[in-house]
CSV table of C-alpha atoms and ligand atoms in Angstrom, one decimal:
chain,number,residue,atom,x,y,z
A,1,UNK,CA,9.9,-9.2,3.9
A,2,UNK,CA,8.3,-8.3,0.2
A,3,UNK,CA,11.0,-5.7,0.1
A,4,UNK,CA,13.8,-8.1,0.8
A,5,UNK,CA,12.3,-10.6,-1.6
A,6,UNK,CA,12.1,-7.8,-4.2
A,7,UNK,CA,15.7,-6.5,-3.9
A,8,UNK,CA,17.2,-9.9,-3.1
A,9,UNK,CA,16.0,-12.5,-5.8
A,10,UNK,CA,18.9,-15.1,-4.8
A,11,UNK,CA,17.0,-15.4,-1.4
A,12,UNK,CA,13.7,-17.4,-0.9
A,13,UNK,CA,11.8,-15.7,1.6
A,14,UNK,CA,8.8,-17.4,3.3
A,15,UNK,CA,6.5,-15.2,5.4
A,16,UNK,CA,4.4,-17.8,7.9
A,17,UNK,CA,1.2,-17.0,9.9
A,18,UNK,CA,-0.9,-19.1,12.1
A,19,UNK,CA,-4.1,-17.3,10.8
A,20,UNK,CA,-5.1,-18.9,7.5
A,21,UNK,CA,-7.3,-16.5,6.4
A,22,UNK,CA,-4.8,-13.7,6.5
A,23,UNK,CA,-2.2,-15.9,4.5
A,24,UNK,CA,-4.9,-16.5,2.1
A,25,UNK,CA,-5.5,-12.5,1.7
A,26,UNK,CA,-1.9,-12.3,0.9
A,27,UNK,CA,-2.0,-15.0,-1.5
A,28,UNK,CA,-5.2,-13.4,-3.1
A,29,UNK,CA,-4.9,-12.9,-7.0
A,30,UNK,CA,-6.5,-9.4,-6.7
A,31,UNK,CA,-3.3,-7.5,-5.3
A,32,UNK,CA,-5.9,-4.4,-4.4
A,33,UNK,CA,-6.9,-6.9,-1.5
A,34,UNK,CA,-3.9,-7.1,0.6
A,35,UNK,CA,-4.5,-6.9,4.1
A,36,UNK,CA,-2.5,-3.9,4.4
A,37,UNK,CA,-2.9,-0.7,2.7
A,38,UNK,CA,0.4,0.9,2.2
A,39,UNK,CA,1.4,2.9,-1.4
A,40,UNK,CA,3.3,0.6,-3.6
A,41,UNK,CA,3.0,-2.6,-1.4
A,42,UNK,CA,0.8,-4.1,-4.1
A,43,UNK,CA,3.6,-3.6,-7.0
A,44,UNK,CA,6.6,-5.2,-4.7
A,45,UNK,CA,4.1,-8.1,-4.0
A,46,UNK,CA,3.0,-8.6,-7.5
A,47,UNK,CA,6.5,-8.8,-8.3
A,48,UNK,CA,8.1,-11.0,-5.8
A,49,UNK,CA,5.2,-13.6,-4.9
A,50,UNK,CA,5.5,-16.8,-6.2
A,51,UNK,CA,9.2,-16.1,-7.4
A,52,UNK,CA,11.1,-16.1,-4.0
A,53,UNK,CA,8.1,-14.5,-1.9
A,54,UNK,CA,5.8,-17.1,-0.4
A,55,UNK,CA,3.0,-16.9,2.0
A,56,UNK,CA,2.2,-20.0,4.0
A,57,UNK,CA,0.8,-21.4,7.1
A,58,UNK,CA,3.2,-24.3,6.9
A,59,UNK,CA,5.2,-22.5,10.0
A,60,UNK,CA,7.5,-25.7,11.2
A,61,UNK,CA,8.5,-26.8,7.7
A,62,UNK,CA,9.5,-23.1,6.6
A,63,UNK,CA,11.2,-22.8,10.1
A,64,UNK,CA,13.3,-26.0,9.5
A,65,UNK,CA,14.2,-25.0,5.9
A,66,UNK,CA,15.4,-21.5,7.1
A,67,UNK,CA,19.3,-20.2,7.5
A,68,UNK,CA,17.6,-17.3,9.1
A,69,UNK,CA,14.1,-16.5,10.7
A,70,UNK,CA,12.8,-13.1,11.5
A,71,UNK,CA,10.4,-12.8,14.8
A,72,UNK,CA,7.9,-10.3,13.6
A,73,UNK,CA,5.0,-10.7,15.6
A,74,UNK,CA,2.9,-8.4,17.6
A,75,UNK,CA,3.8,-7.2,21.0
A,76,UNK,CA,1.0,-5.1,22.4
A,77,UNK,CA,0.7,-3.3,25.7
A,78,UNK,CA,-0.2,-5.6,28.5
A,79,UNK,CA,-3.5,-5.3,29.7
A,80,UNK,CA,-3.6,-7.3,32.9
A,81,UNK,CA,-0.9,-8.5,35.7
A,82,UNK,CA,2.2,-6.8,36.3
A,83,UNK,CA,3.1,-3.8,34.2
A,84,UNK,CA,-0.5,-3.6,32.8
A,85,UNK,CA,-0.9,-0.4,30.9
A,86,UNK,CA,2.8,0.1,30.1
A,87,UNK,CA,4.9,-3.2,29.7
A,88,UNK,CA,4.8,-5.3,26.6
A,89,UNK,CA,2.9,-8.5,26.3
A,90,UNK,CA,5.8,-11.0,25.0
A,91,UNK,CA,3.4,-13.9,24.7
A,92,UNK,CA,3.7,-14.3,21.1
A,93,UNK,CA,7.5,-13.8,21.2
A,94,UNK,CA,7.8,-16.4,23.5
A,95,UNK,CA,5.6,-18.8,21.6
A,96,UNK,CA,7.6,-17.9,18.6
A,97,UNK,CA,10.8,-18.5,19.8
A,98,UNK,CA,9.5,-21.9,21.3
A,99,UNK,CA,8.2,-22.9,18.0
A,100,UNK,CA,11.6,-21.8,16.3
A,101,UNK,CA,13.4,-23.8,19.3
A,102,UNK,CA,11.7,-26.9,18.1
A,103,UNK,CA,11.3,-26.8,14.5
A,104,UNK,CA,14.4,-25.6,13.3
A,105,UNK,CA,17.5,-27.5,11.8
A,106,UNK,CA,21.5,-26.8,11.7
A,107,UNK,CA,22.4,-23.6,12.6
A,108,UNK,CA,19.6,-20.6,12.6
A,109,UNK,CA,20.0,-17.1,13.1
A,110,UNK,CA,16.9,-15.6,14.9
A,111,UNK,CA,16.3,-12.0,14.4
A,112,UNK,CA,14.1,-10.0,16.4
A,113,UNK,CA,12.2,-7.6,14.3
A,114,UNK,CA,9.2,-7.1,16.5
A,115,UNK,CA,10.0,-3.9,18.6
A,116,UNK,CA,10.8,-5.3,22.0
A,117,UNK,CA,11.8,-3.8,25.6
A,118,UNK,CA,15.3,-3.9,26.4
A,119,UNK,CA,16.7,-7.1,27.4
A,120,UNK,CA,14.2,-9.5,25.6
A,121,UNK,CA,17.0,-11.2,23.6
A,122,UNK,CA,18.2,-12.8,26.8
A,123,UNK,CA,14.7,-14.4,27.2
A,124,UNK,CA,14.7,-15.4,23.6
A,125,UNK,CA,18.5,-16.6,23.8
A,126,UNK,CA,17.4,-18.7,26.9
A,127,UNK,CA,14.5,-20.7,25.1
A,128,UNK,CA,16.6,-21.4,22.3
A,129,UNK,CA,19.3,-22.3,24.6
A,130,UNK,CA,17.2,-25.2,26.1
A,131,UNK,CA,17.3,-26.7,22.6
A,132,UNK,CA,20.5,-25.9,21.6
A,133,UNK,CA,22.9,-29.2,21.0
A,134,UNK,CA,19.8,-31.4,20.3
A,135,UNK,CA,20.1,-32.6,16.9
A,136,UNK,CA,23.1,-30.6,16.1
A,137,UNK,CA,21.1,-27.2,16.6
A,138,UNK,CA,22.9,-23.8,17.1
A,139,UNK,CA,21.4,-20.4,17.2
A,140,UNK,CA,22.8,-16.8,16.9
A,141,UNK,CA,20.4,-14.2,18.2
A,142,UNK,CA,20.4,-10.6,16.5
A,143,UNK,CA,18.3,-7.4,17.2
A,144,UNK,CA,17.1,-5.9,13.8
A,145,UNK,CA,14.4,-3.3,14.8
A,146,UNK,CA,12.5,-1.8,11.7
A,147,UNK,CA,12.3,2.0,11.4
A,148,UNK,CA,9.9,2.5,8.4
A,149,UNK,CA,6.7,4.6,8.9
A,150,UNK,CA,3.4,3.4,7.9
A,151,UNK,CA,2.1,5.2,4.5
A,152,UNK,CA,5.8,5.5,3.3
A,153,UNK,CA,6.8,2.0,4.2
A,154,UNK,CA,7.9,1.4,0.9
A,155,UNK,CA,9.9,4.4,0.3
A,156,UNK,CA,11.6,3.9,3.8
A,157,UNK,CA,12.7,0.4,3.3
A,158,UNK,CA,14.1,1.0,-0.3
A,159,UNK,CA,16.1,4.0,1.0
A,160,UNK,CA,16.4,3.7,4.7
A,161,UNK,CA,18.3,6.4,6.6
A,162,UNK,CA,20.0,3.4,8.6
A,163,UNK,CA,19.7,-0.1,9.3
A,164,UNK,CA,20.5,-1.5,12.7
A,165,UNK,CA,21.7,-4.7,13.6
A,166,UNK,CA,22.5,-5.7,17.1
A,167,UNK,CA,24.3,-8.7,18.2
A,168,UNK,CA,27.3,-10.7,19.6
A,169,UNK,CA,28.1,-13.2,16.8
A,170,UNK,CA,30.1,-11.4,14.0
A,171,UNK,CA,29.2,-13.8,11.4
A,172,UNK,CA,25.5,-13.7,12.2
A,173,UNK,CA,25.6,-9.8,11.9
A,174,UNK,CA,27.7,-10.1,8.5
A,175,UNK,CA,24.9,-12.8,7.0
A,176,UNK,CA,22.1,-10.3,7.9
A,177,UNK,CA,24.2,-7.2,6.9
A,178,UNK,CA,24.8,-9.0,3.4
A,179,UNK,CA,21.1,-9.4,3.1
A,180,UNK,CA,20.7,-5.3,3.4
A,181,UNK,CA,23.8,-5.0,1.4
A,182,UNK,CA,21.7,-5.8,-1.7
A,183,UNK,CA,20.5,-2.5,-1.9
A,184,UNK,CA,21.7,-0.5,1.3
A,185,UNK,CA,25.0,1.0,1.4
A,186,UNK,CA,27.2,-0.4,4.0
A,187,UNK,CA,28.0,2.7,5.8
A,188,UNK,CA,24.3,2.7,6.7
A,189,UNK,CA,24.2,-0.4,8.2
A,190,UNK,CA,25.1,0.2,11.9
A,191,UNK,CA,26.4,-2.6,14.1
A,192,UNK,CA,25.9,-2.4,18.0
A,193,UNK,CA,25.3,-4.6,20.9
A,194,UNK,CA,22.3,-6.3,21.3
A,195,UNK,CA,20.8,-4.1,24.1
A,196,UNK,CA,21.8,-0.9,22.2
A,197,UNK,CA,19.9,-2.1,19.4
A,198,UNK,CA,17.0,-2.8,21.4
A,199,UNK,CA,16.9,0.6,23.3
A,200,UNK,CA,17.5,2.6,20.0
A,201,UNK,CA,14.4,1.6,18.6
A,202,UNK,CA,12.3,2.7,21.8
A,203,UNK,CA,14.6,5.9,22.0
A,204,UNK,CA,13.7,6.7,18.2
A,205,UNK,CA,10.0,6.5,18.7
A,206,UNK,CA,10.1,8.3,22.2
A,207,UNK,CA,12.3,11.2,20.7
A,208,UNK,CA,9.9,11.6,17.7
A,209,UNK,CA,6.9,11.5,19.7
A,210,UNK,CA,8.5,13.9,22.2
A,211,UNK,CA,9.1,16.3,19.0
A,212,UNK,CA,5.0,16.3,18.5
A,213,UNK,CA,4.2,16.9,22.3
A,214,UNK,CA,6.4,19.6,22.2
A,215,UNK,CA,4.9,21.5,19.0
A,216,UNK,CA,1.4,20.7,20.1
A,217,UNK,CA,2.1,22.5,23.6
A,218,UNK,CA,3.2,25.4,21.5
A,219,UNK,CA,0.3,25.1,19.5
A,220,UNK,CA,-1.8,25.6,22.2
A,221,UNK,CA,0.1,28.6,23.5
A,222,UNK,CA,0.2,30.1,19.9
A,223,UNK,CA,-3.8,29.8,19.8
A,224,UNK,CA,-4.0,31.7,23.1
A,225,UNK,CA,-1.4,34.3,22.0
A,226,UNK,CA,-2.0,35.3,18.4
A,227,UNK,CA,1.1,33.4,17.3
A,228,UNK,CA,1.0,30.9,14.3
A,229,UNK,CA,2.5,27.4,15.3
A,230,UNK,CA,3.5,26.9,11.6
A,231,UNK,CA,5.5,30.2,11.7
A,232,UNK,CA,7.0,29.0,14.7
A,233,UNK,CA,8.1,25.5,13.5
A,234,UNK,CA,9.5,27.2,10.5
A,235,UNK,CA,11.4,29.6,12.6
A,236,UNK,CA,12.9,26.8,14.8
A,237,UNK,CA,13.2,24.2,12.1
A,238,UNK,CA,15.6,26.2,10.1
A,239,UNK,CA,18.0,25.8,13.1
A,240,UNK,CA,20.1,22.9,11.7
A,241,UNK,CA,20.3,21.7,15.2
A,242,UNK,CA,16.6,21.5,15.5
A,243,UNK,CA,15.7,20.5,12.0
A,244,UNK,CA,12.3,20.8,10.0
A,245,UNK,CA,10.7,17.5,10.2
A,246,UNK,CA,7.9,16.1,12.6
A,247,UNK,CA,7.0,19.7,13.7
A,248,UNK,CA,3.6,19.7,12.3
A,249,UNK,CA,1.1,20.5,14.9
A,250,UNK,CA,-2.0,18.1,15.3
A,251,UNK,CA,-4.6,16.2,16.8
A,252,UNK,CA,-1.6,14.3,18.9
A,253,UNK,CA,0.1,11.3,17.5
A,254,UNK,CA,-1.5,7.8,17.0
A,255,UNK,CA,-0.4,4.7,15.7
A,256,UNK,CA,0.6,1.5,17.1
A,257,UNK,CA,4.2,2.6,18.0
A,258,UNK,CA,4.7,5.8,19.8
A,259,UNK,CA,2.6,5.3,22.9
A,260,UNK,CA,3.3,1.8,23.2
A,261,UNK,CA,7.1,2.3,23.0
A,262,UNK,CA,6.9,5.3,25.4
A,263,UNK,CA,5.2,3.4,28.0
A,264,UNK,CA,7.5,0.6,27.6
A,265,UNK,CA,10.4,3.3,28.3
A,266,UNK,CA,8.5,4.4,31.4
A,267,UNK,CA,8.0,0.8,32.5
A,268,UNK,CA,11.9,0.0,32.1
A,269,UNK,CA,12.9,3.3,33.9
A,270,UNK,CA,10.6,2.7,37.1
A,271,UNK,CA,11.6,-1.0,36.9
A,272,UNK,CA,15.5,0.1,37.5
A,273,UNK,CA,14.3,2.9,40.1
A,274,UNK,CA,14.4,5.7,37.7
A,275,UNK,CA,11.3,7.7,38.7
A,276,UNK,CA,12.1,10.9,37.5
A,277,UNK,CA,13.2,9.7,34.0
A,278,UNK,CA,9.9,7.7,34.0
A,279,UNK,CA,7.8,10.7,34.4
A,280,UNK,CA,9.8,12.8,32.2
A,281,UNK,CA,8.8,10.2,29.5
A,282,UNK,CA,5.3,9.7,30.7
A,283,UNK,CA,4.4,13.5,30.4
A,284,UNK,CA,4.9,13.0,26.3
A,285,UNK,CA,2.2,10.8,26.4
A,286,UNK,CA,0.1,13.0,28.8
A,287,UNK,CA,0.4,16.1,26.7
A,288,UNK,CA,-0.7,13.9,23.7
A,289,UNK,CA,-4.1,12.8,25.5
A,290,UNK,CA,-4.4,16.3,26.7
A,291,UNK,CA,-4.3,17.7,23.0
A,292,UNK,CA,-6.9,15.5,22.1
A,293,UNK,CA,-9.2,16.3,24.6
A,294,UNK,CA,-8.6,19.8,24.4
A,295,UNK,CA,-9.9,19.9,20.8
A,296,UNK,CA,-13.1,18.0,21.5
A,297,UNK,CA,-13.7,20.4,24.2
A,298,UNK,CA,-12.8,23.4,22.3
A,299,UNK,CA,-15.6,22.0,19.6
A,300,UNK,CA,-18.1,21.9,22.6
A,301,UNK,CA,-17.4,25.4,23.6
A,302,UNK,CA,-17.4,26.7,20.4
A,303,UNK,CA,-20.8,25.5,19.3
A,304,UNK,CA,-22.2,27.5,22.3
A,305,UNK,CA,-21.2,24.9,25.0
A,306,UNK,CA,-23.3,22.2,23.8
A,307,UNK,CA,-23.2,19.4,20.7
A,308,UNK,CA,-26.1,17.6,22.1
A,309,UNK,CA,-28.2,16.5,19.2
A,310,UNK,CA,-26.1,18.3,16.8
A,311,UNK,CA,-24.6,16.6,13.5
A,312,UNK,CA,-20.9,16.8,13.1
A,313,UNK,CA,-18.9,15.7,10.1
A,314,UNK,CA,-15.7,14.0,11.0
A,315,UNK,CA,-13.3,13.9,8.2
A,316,UNK,CA,-10.7,11.2,8.4
A,317,UNK,CA,-10.5,8.4,10.8
A,318,UNK,CA,-7.0,6.6,10.1
A,319,UNK,CA,-4.2,7.8,12.5
A,320,UNK,CA,-2.5,9.6,9.6
A,321,UNK,CA,-3.2,9.8,5.9
A,322,UNK,CA,-2.0,7.1,3.4
A,323,UNK,CA,-3.0,4.3,5.9
A,324,UNK,CA,-6.1,2.3,6.4
A,325,UNK,CA,-4.7,1.9,10.2
A,326,UNK,CA,-6.5,3.3,13.0
A,327,UNK,CA,-4.8,2.0,16.1
A,328,UNK,CA,-4.5,4.9,18.6
A,329,UNK,CA,-5.6,7.0,16.1
A,330,UNK,CA,-6.5,10.4,17.8
A,331,UNK,CA,-10.1,10.3,15.9
A,332,UNK,CA,-11.1,7.6,18.4
A,333,UNK,CA,-10.7,9.8,21.8
A,334,UNK,CA,-12.0,13.0,20.0
A,335,UNK,CA,-15.0,11.1,18.5
A,336,UNK,CA,-15.6,9.3,21.8
A,337,UNK,CA,-15.5,12.4,23.8
A,338,UNK,CA,-17.9,14.3,21.0
A,339,UNK,CA,-20.2,11.4,21.3
A,340,UNK,CA,-20.1,11.5,25.5
A,341,UNK,CA,-21.3,14.9,25.0
A,342,UNK,CA,-24.2,14.1,22.9
A,343,UNK,CA,-23.0,14.7,19.2
A,344,UNK,CA,-24.3,12.8,16.2
A,345,UNK,CA,-21.2,12.1,14.1
A,346,UNK,CA,-21.1,11.4,10.4
A,347,UNK,CA,-17.6,10.0,9.6
A,348,UNK,CA,-15.8,9.6,6.7
A,349,UNK,CA,-12.5,8.0,5.5
A,350,UNK,CA,-11.2,7.1,2.2
A,351,UNK,CA,-9.4,3.8,3.5
A,352,UNK,CA,-11.1,3.0,6.6
A,353,UNK,CA,-14.0,0.4,7.0
A,354,UNK,CA,-17.2,1.3,8.7
A,355,UNK,CA,-16.6,-2.0,10.6
A,356,UNK,CA,-13.4,-1.0,12.0
A,357,UNK,CA,-14.8,2.7,13.1
A,358,UNK,CA,-17.4,0.4,14.8
A,359,UNK,CA,-14.8,-1.4,16.6
A,360,UNK,CA,-13.0,1.5,17.5
A,361,UNK,CA,-15.9,3.2,18.8
A,362,UNK,CA,-17.4,0.0,20.4
A,363,UNK,CA,-20.6,1.1,18.9
A,364,UNK,CA,-22.7,-0.1,16.1
A,365,UNK,CA,-23.3,2.9,13.3
A,366,UNK,CA,-26.9,3.4,12.2
A,367,UNK,CA,-27.9,1.5,9.2
A,368,UNK,CA,-27.4,4.1,6.6
A,369,UNK,CA,-27.3,7.6,5.9
A,370,UNK,CA,-30.9,7.8,4.8
A,371,UNK,CA,-32.0,11.8,4.3
A,372,UNK,CA,-29.3,12.9,6.2
A,373,UNK,CA,-29.7,16.2,7.9
A,374,UNK,CA,-33.6,16.4,7.2
A,375,UNK,CA,-34.3,13.9,9.8
A,376,UNK,CA,-32.3,12.9,13.1
A,377,UNK,CA,-30.0,10.1,13.2
A,378,UNK,CA,-31.7,7.0,14.8
A,379,UNK,CA,-32.3,7.0,18.4
A,380,UNK,CA,-29.6,4.4,19.2
A,381,UNK,CA,-27.3,5.9,16.6
A,382,UNK,CA,-24.5,8.2,17.7
A,383,UNK,CA,-22.6,8.0,14.5
A,384,UNK,CA,-22.9,6.8,10.9
A,385,UNK,CA,-20.5,6.0,8.1
A,386,UNK,CA,-21.0,8.4,5.6
A,387,UNK,CA,-19.8,8.1,1.8
A,388,UNK,CA,-18.2,11.5,1.0
A,389,UNK,CA,-16.9,14.6,2.8
A,390,UNK,CA,-20.2,16.4,1.2
A,391,UNK,CA,-22.5,13.7,2.5
A,392,UNK,CA,-21.1,13.5,6.0
A,393,UNK,CA,-21.5,17.5,6.2
A,394,UNK,CA,-25.0,17.6,5.3
A,395,UNK,CA,-27.2,19.1,8.2
A,396,UNK,CA,-23.9,19.4,10.4
A,397,UNK,CA,-23.3,22.2,12.0
A,398,UNK,CA,-19.5,21.6,11.9
A,399,UNK,CA,-16.9,19.6,10.2
A,400,UNK,CA,-13.7,18.3,11.6
A,401,UNK,CA,-10.8,17.4,9.6
A,402,UNK,CA,-8.9,14.8,11.9
A,403,UNK,CA,-6.5,13.0,8.9
A,404,UNK,CA,-4.8,14.8,6.6
A,405,UNK,CA,-5.8,13.2,3.7
A,406,UNK,CA,-4.7,14.9,0.3
A,407,UNK,CA,-8.3,14.9,-0.9
A,408,UNK,CA,-9.2,17.3,2.1
A,409,UNK,CA,-6.8,19.7,0.7
A,410,UNK,CA,-8.9,20.5,-2.3
A,411,UNK,CA,-12.4,20.3,-0.8
A,412,UNK,CA,-15.1,22.5,-2.4
A,413,UNK,CA,-16.2,24.4,0.6
A,414,UNK,CA,-19.1,26.5,-1.4
A,415,UNK,CA,-20.6,23.2,-1.9
A,416,UNK,CA,-19.9,21.9,1.7
A,417,UNK,CA,-21.1,25.1,3.4
A,418,UNK,CA,-24.2,25.2,1.2
A,419,UNK,CA,-25.6,21.8,2.8
A,420,UNK,CA,-24.5,22.6,6.4
A,421,UNK,CA,-26.9,24.1,9.1
A,422,UNK,CA,-25.8,27.9,10.1
A,423,UNK,CA,-24.0,28.8,11.8
A,424,UNK,CA,-21.4,26.5,10.8
A,425,UNK,CA,-17.9,25.6,11.6
A,426,UNK,CA,-14.7,24.5,10.2
A,427,UNK,CA,-12.3,22.6,12.9
A,428,UNK,CA,-9.1,21.8,10.9
A,429,UNK,CA,-7.0,19.7,13.5
A,430,UNK,CA,-4.2,19.1,10.7
A,431,UNK,CA,-4.1,22.6,8.8
A,432,UNK,CA,-4.6,21.0,5.4
A,433,UNK,CA,-8.2,23.0,4.5
A,434,UNK,CA,-8.1,25.8,2.2
A,435,UNK,CA,-9.2,28.2,5.0
A,436,UNK,CA,-9.8,31.1,3.0
A,437,UNK,CA,-12.3,29.5,0.8
A,438,UNK,CA,-14.1,28.1,4.1
A,439,UNK,CA,-14.2,31.5,5.5
A,440,UNK,CA,-15.5,32.9,1.9
A,441,UNK,CA,-17.8,30.3,2.0
A,442,UNK,CA,-19.2,31.6,5.2
A,443,UNK,CA,-17.8,29.2,7.8
A,444,UNK,CA,-16.3,29.9,11.2
A,445,UNK,CA,-12.7,28.4,11.2
A,446,UNK,CA,-10.4,27.1,13.8
A,447,UNK,CA,-7.0,25.9,12.9
A,448,UNK,CA,-4.7,23.9,15.3
A,449,UNK,CA,-2.2,26.3,16.2
A,450,UNK,CA,-3.1,29.3,15.0
A,451,UNK,CA,-4.0,32.2,17.3
B,1,UGA,C1,6.6,5.7,13.8
B,1,UGA,C2,7.9,6.2,13.2
B,1,UGA,O1,8.0,7.5,12.8
B,1,UGA,C3,8.8,5.2,12.6
B,1,UGA,O2,10.0,5.5,12.4
B,1,UGA,C4,8.4,3.7,13.4
B,1,UGA,O3,9.4,2.8,12.9
B,1,UGA,C5,7.3,3.3,13.4
B,1,UGA,O4,6.5,4.3,14.6
B,1,UGA,C6,7.2,1.9,14.2
B,1,UGA,O5,7.7,1.8,15.4
B,1,UGA,O6,6.9,1.0,13.6
B,1,UGA,P1,4.3,5.5,12.2
B,1,UGA,O7,3.7,5.1,13.6
B,1,UGA,O8,4.1,4.6,11.2
B,1,UGA,O9,5.7,5.3,12.3
B,1,UGA,O10,3.9,7.0,11.6
B,1,UGA,P2,4.5,8.5,12.1
B,1,UGA,O11,4.8,8.9,10.6
B,1,UGA,O12,5.8,8.4,12.8
B,1,UGA,O13,3.2,9.3,12.5
B,1,UGA,C7,3.1,9.0,14.0
B,1,UGA,C8,1.8,9.9,14.3
B,1,UGA,O14,2.5,11.1,14.4
B,1,UGA,C9,0.6,10.3,13.5
B,1,UGA,O15,-0.5,10.3,14.0
B,1,UGA,C10,0.8,11.2,12.6
B,1,UGA,O16,-0.1,12.1,12.2
B,1,UGA,C11,1.7,12.1,14.0
B,1,UGA,N1,2.4,13.2,13.4
B,1,UGA,C12,3.7,13.0,12.8
B,1,UGA,C13,2.3,14.5,13.8
B,1,UGA,O17,1.3,14.9,14.1
B,1,UGA,N2,3.1,15.7,13.4
B,1,UGA,C14,4.1,15.5,12.7
B,1,UGA,O18,5.1,16.2,12.5
B,1,UGA,C15,4.7,13.8,12.3
């Protein structure tokens, strides 16, 4: 919405949320304190806020004034009931649709922006239909899924491969297309029916995630055979039918989208009796879990079969670089597995706060890193938040790189090796470290996908 406001000064954009604290944070005069860390976002918000971009908790008033309402609420995986663990929980979509039905005036175009299971628009239409006609209200429902990736959100939005608009009413589709038309060329604005649009979003994420599971499966084979997965990725990626992107082997995909959307697809396939299609897509998630477990096991095996009581430095906790988001981050499972094995972790991430790591690991850290290495971490403390990679490495037997932060490409391996206990290891699950320098500093090095 910030980018729409930035690119369309003639359109008033009002972002509403029930959460007053969050709205206050979006209105914070200090742009470095916005609730989401995303490169370039502060500048965009700085330009548009107060001009034609507004953040408020006055939900009903904003709906009443709007010609177009974007439903952008979260749709987490259900944790209970039918479809638990796979289907999306649509309670916030339903609540939002009901609120729009009640508060809107005149004709309102309702745009599904949240990623939704196929045929959700039907439910939204049914809810809005109940209000239709009352006080002259009418509605059109569109599906307009978002394809931006975190960390590159602003550039993805400013220069999208495509914008997808699914709907029935041509005037409504034209109205939304004219919003994007302020900066997106018409040929990149794709128009489909509602169900194709909803299904395209799930399918795009499933295909992207599938590429990662595919390359991670080959990474394991490379490690076993002496091949190098980066050479394989380059060799296959030059085939224009395969393409070079999304072939980076790693600790498995994380983020709020891939796993959730594939599980949604799995649920839908099962719902329609397509068991083979369901298990095909399910295996993409299965391989991802295996990759994370494999890395944790490999660390334990390398360290003479036990990490009990050993200090391990974990560099990177976010699910990818340039974000403070940890949802489904591979670091979570890998750290939990290592803690389960008795390891004491010193975790550092340039953007993730210790409190977030604590929530993800469901454990409190020990208070401080006092004299790390010279005495054991407190009895109840399975991890602590370190202030820098060097501090994390102090007294550690191994360093694990789990997020590809730029800084980790330029670490001073001489200095790090000097504070570690010997023999010492580097496990680079993102293939970003200067491994020649690490080896020269006396570390044993494992890089994902390197035989
Ligand atoms: C993903 C899609 O890329 C977006 O197109 C989509 O709009 C978004 O989900 C969404 O549904 O909202 P995102 O999850 O933000 O975006 O981030 P990605 O860049 O796709 O990365 C996902 C995970 O895959 C990360 O953990 C990343 O490290 C991993 N990854 C990515 C790899 O391990 N290897 C690669 O080659 C690429």
